[in-house]
């Protein structure tokens, strides 16, 4: 079984300051890990993914995440927040089915507020 | 960029009525999924579909739910007799790793 814990339900940052969204996971197997973003009234957009290659993963819009197996963490960071980063962010772990495809297990989400 | 399209964006239905949520996955994808998010709760996996059959389903996906790929492009989720607790945002997705989600259908059962 797998699970994901996002340690902060809300994060508030000032524009131009760094953003850190914390995520810990639990998985019986080597996990694939993802971060998705959801802007108001929009779908879930993939920010980045880790699939056992480089532990530091770069994504879209200046976001990156580091996979730390010893800490079972996959924290998301951005050096300088922009107003358009205000959204809800989901950390996700994936397991592959026996037959085909993948099942995603979502964290509870972190809502980011960016202050001018 | 290819998109997953879901219709309608909002649906209000009476309790006990049947609803069909529609999705058009990305054309060259082979794996399709439905997820849902009840207000204030986590996004939950419902079902995956591959090679014209269900490959995995959650315990939520009971006999009142069904999925179908009626033609080469659409992928539908049917709820036979809706309950109040079925009110949620339903997301369709396609792909294999880090797949693409649609914008969702907000279903409200009254």
mmCIF file of N, CA and C in Angstrom, chain A residues 4 34 36 38 43-44 46 49 90 97 100-104 106-108, chain B residues 31 33 35 37 42-43 45 48 50 56 91 96-99 101-103:
data_model
loop_
_atom_site.group_PDB
_atom_site.id
_atom_site.type_symbol
_atom_site.label_atom_id
_atom_site.label_comp_id
_atom_site.label_asym_id
_atom_site.label_seq_id
_atom_site.Cartn_x
_atom_site.Cartn_y
_atom_site.Cartn_z
ATOM 1 N N UNK A 4 0.429 9.250 0.977
ATOM 2 C CA UNK A 4 1.118 10.521 0.832
ATOM 3 C C UNK A 4 0.608 11.478 1.895
ATOM 4 N N UNK A 34 4.947 12.448 -8.140
ATOM 5 C CA UNK A 34 4.526 13.550 -8.989
ATOM 6 C C UNK A 34 4.072 14.722 -8.122
ATOM 7 N N UNK A 36 1.238 17.773 -8.855
ATOM 8 C CA UNK A 36 0.234 18.364 -9.728
ATOM 9 C C UNK A 36 -0.218 19.695 -9.136
ATOM 10 N N UNK A 38 -3.457 22.628 -9.284
ATOM 11 C CA UNK A 38 -4.836 22.868 -9.705
ATOM 12 C C UNK A 38 -5.171 24.333 -9.446
ATOM 13 N N UNK A 43 -8.394 22.031 -14.392
ATOM 14 C CA UNK A 43 -8.035 20.639 -14.150
ATOM 15 C C UNK A 43 -6.717 20.504 -13.420
ATOM 16 N N UNK A 44 -6.259 19.287 -13.289
ATOM 17 C CA UNK A 44 -5.003 18.979 -12.618
ATOM 18 C C UNK A 44 -3.883 18.980 -13.655
ATOM 19 N N UNK A 46 0.166 18.558 -14.549
ATOM 20 C CA UNK A 46 1.403 17.949 -14.079
ATOM 21 C C UNK A 46 2.512 18.992 -14.038
ATOM 22 N N UNK A 49 7.718 15.087 -12.443
ATOM 23 C CA UNK A 49 7.613 13.693 -12.017
ATOM 24 C C UNK A 49 8.998 13.118 -11.755
ATOM 25 N N UNK A 90 -0.766 19.252 -5.293
ATOM 26 C CA UNK A 90 -0.945 17.888 -4.816
ATOM 27 C C UNK A 90 0.316 17.074 -5.054
ATOM 28 N N UNK A 97 -0.107 -1.222 -11.860
ATOM 29 C CA UNK A 97 -0.969 -2.391 -11.748
ATOM 30 C C UNK A 97 -0.269 -3.616 -12.318
ATOM 31 N N UNK A 100 -2.065 -3.341 -16.250
ATOM 32 C CA UNK A 100 -1.633 -2.223 -17.076
ATOM 33 C C UNK A 100 -1.954 -0.932 -16.368
ATOM 34 N N UNK A 101 -1.216 0.071 -16.669
ATOM 35 C CA UNK A 101 -1.532 1.396 -16.180
ATOM 36 C C UNK A 101 -1.024 1.641 -14.773
ATOM 37 N N UNK A 102 -1.388 2.777 -14.246
ATOM 38 C CA UNK A 102 -0.937 3.201 -12.935
ATOM 39 C C UNK A 102 -2.089 3.737 -12.120
ATOM 40 N N UNK A 103 -1.977 3.561 -10.818
ATOM 41 C CA UNK A 103 -2.965 4.114 -9.906
ATOM 42 C C UNK A 103 -2.276 5.197 -9.096
ATOM 43 N N UNK A 104 -2.835 6.376 -9.089
ATOM 44 C CA UNK A 104 -2.258 7.486 -8.349
ATOM 45 C C UNK A 104 -2.923 7.614 -6.988
ATOM 46 N N UNK A 106 -3.226 10.361 -3.993
ATOM 47 C CA UNK A 106 -3.019 11.789 -3.800
ATOM 48 C C UNK A 106 -2.827 12.131 -2.327
ATOM 49 N N UNK A 107 -1.998 13.150 -2.094
ATOM 50 C CA UNK A 107 -1.982 13.791 -0.794
ATOM 51 C C UNK A 107 -3.185 14.701 -0.645
ATOM 52 N N UNK A 108 -3.313 15.278 0.538
ATOM 53 C CA UNK A 108 -4.477 16.105 0.825
ATOM 54 C C UNK A 108 -4.465 17.475 0.180
ATOM 55 N N UNK B 31 -4.533 4.085 -21.920
ATOM 56 C CA UNK B 31 -5.013 3.866 -20.555
ATOM 57 C C UNK B 31 -5.913 5.032 -20.168
ATOM 58 N N UNK B 33 -8.759 6.624 -17.061
ATOM 59 C CA UNK B 33 -9.036 6.564 -15.630
ATOM 60 C C UNK B 33 -10.163 7.525 -15.273
ATOM 61 N N UNK B 35 -11.233 9.550 -11.603
ATOM 62 C CA UNK B 35 -10.957 9.903 -10.213
ATOM 63 C C UNK B 35 -12.082 10.826 -9.751
ATOM 64 N N UNK B 37 -13.196 13.809 -6.462
ATOM 65 C CA UNK B 37 -12.791 14.590 -5.309
ATOM 66 C C UNK B 37 -14.044 15.150 -4.652
ATOM 67 N N UNK B 42 -9.629 14.234 -0.219
ATOM 68 C CA UNK B 42 -8.570 13.945 -1.178
ATOM 69 C C UNK B 42 -9.144 13.500 -2.516
ATOM 70 N N UNK B 43 -8.349 13.646 -3.554
ATOM 71 C CA UNK B 43 -8.680 13.060 -4.847
ATOM 72 C C UNK B 43 -8.533 11.540 -4.721
ATOM 73 N N UNK B 45 -8.967 7.552 -6.443
ATOM 74 C CA UNK B 45 -9.020 6.710 -7.627
ATOM 75 C C UNK B 45 -10.343 5.948 -7.663
ATOM 76 N N UNK B 48 -9.613 2.173 -13.559
ATOM 77 C CA UNK B 48 -8.759 2.302 -14.734
ATOM 78 C C UNK B 48 -9.281 1.367 -15.822
ATOM 79 N N UNK B 50 -8.296 -0.346 -19.726
ATOM 80 C CA UNK B 50 -7.254 -0.614 -20.718
ATOM 81 C C UNK B 50 -7.715 -1.754 -21.600
ATOM 82 N N UNK B 56 -8.436 -2.147 -13.153
ATOM 83 C CA UNK B 56 -8.378 -2.017 -11.707
ATOM 84 C C UNK B 56 -9.530 -1.128 -11.278
ATOM 85 N N UNK B 91 -12.927 13.564 -12.252
ATOM 86 C CA UNK B 91 -11.862 13.836 -13.216
ATOM 87 C C UNK B 91 -11.631 12.596 -14.082
ATOM 88 N N UNK B 96 -0.087 6.981 -19.293
ATOM 89 C CA UNK B 96 0.467 5.899 -18.489
ATOM 90 C C UNK B 96 1.223 6.418 -17.273
ATOM 91 N N UNK B 97 2.214 7.265 -17.472
ATOM 92 C CA UNK B 97 2.955 7.837 -16.353
ATOM 93 C C UNK B 97 2.720 9.336 -16.300
ATOM 94 N N UNK B 98 2.346 9.842 -15.125
ATOM 95 C CA UNK B 98 2.082 11.279 -15.024
ATOM 96 C C UNK B 98 1.052 11.713 -16.038
ATOM 97 N N UNK B 99 -0.070 11.043 -16.017
ATOM 98 C CA UNK B 99 -1.006 11.229 -17.116
ATOM 99 C C UNK B 99 -1.731 12.558 -17.080
ATOM 100 N N UNK B 101 -4.938 15.014 -17.016
ATOM 101 C CA UNK B 101 -6.292 15.092 -16.486
ATOM 102 C C UNK B 101 -7.141 16.080 -17.273
ATOM 103 N N UNK B 102 -8.437 15.828 -17.295
ATOM 104 C CA UNK B 102 -9.390 16.809 -17.791
ATOM 105 C C UNK B 102 -9.697 17.838 -16.716
ATOM 106 N N UNK B 103 -10.534 18.805 -17.075
ATOM 107 C CA UNK B 103 -10.876 19.894 -16.151
ATOM 108 C C UNK B 103 -11.933 19.495 -15.132
#
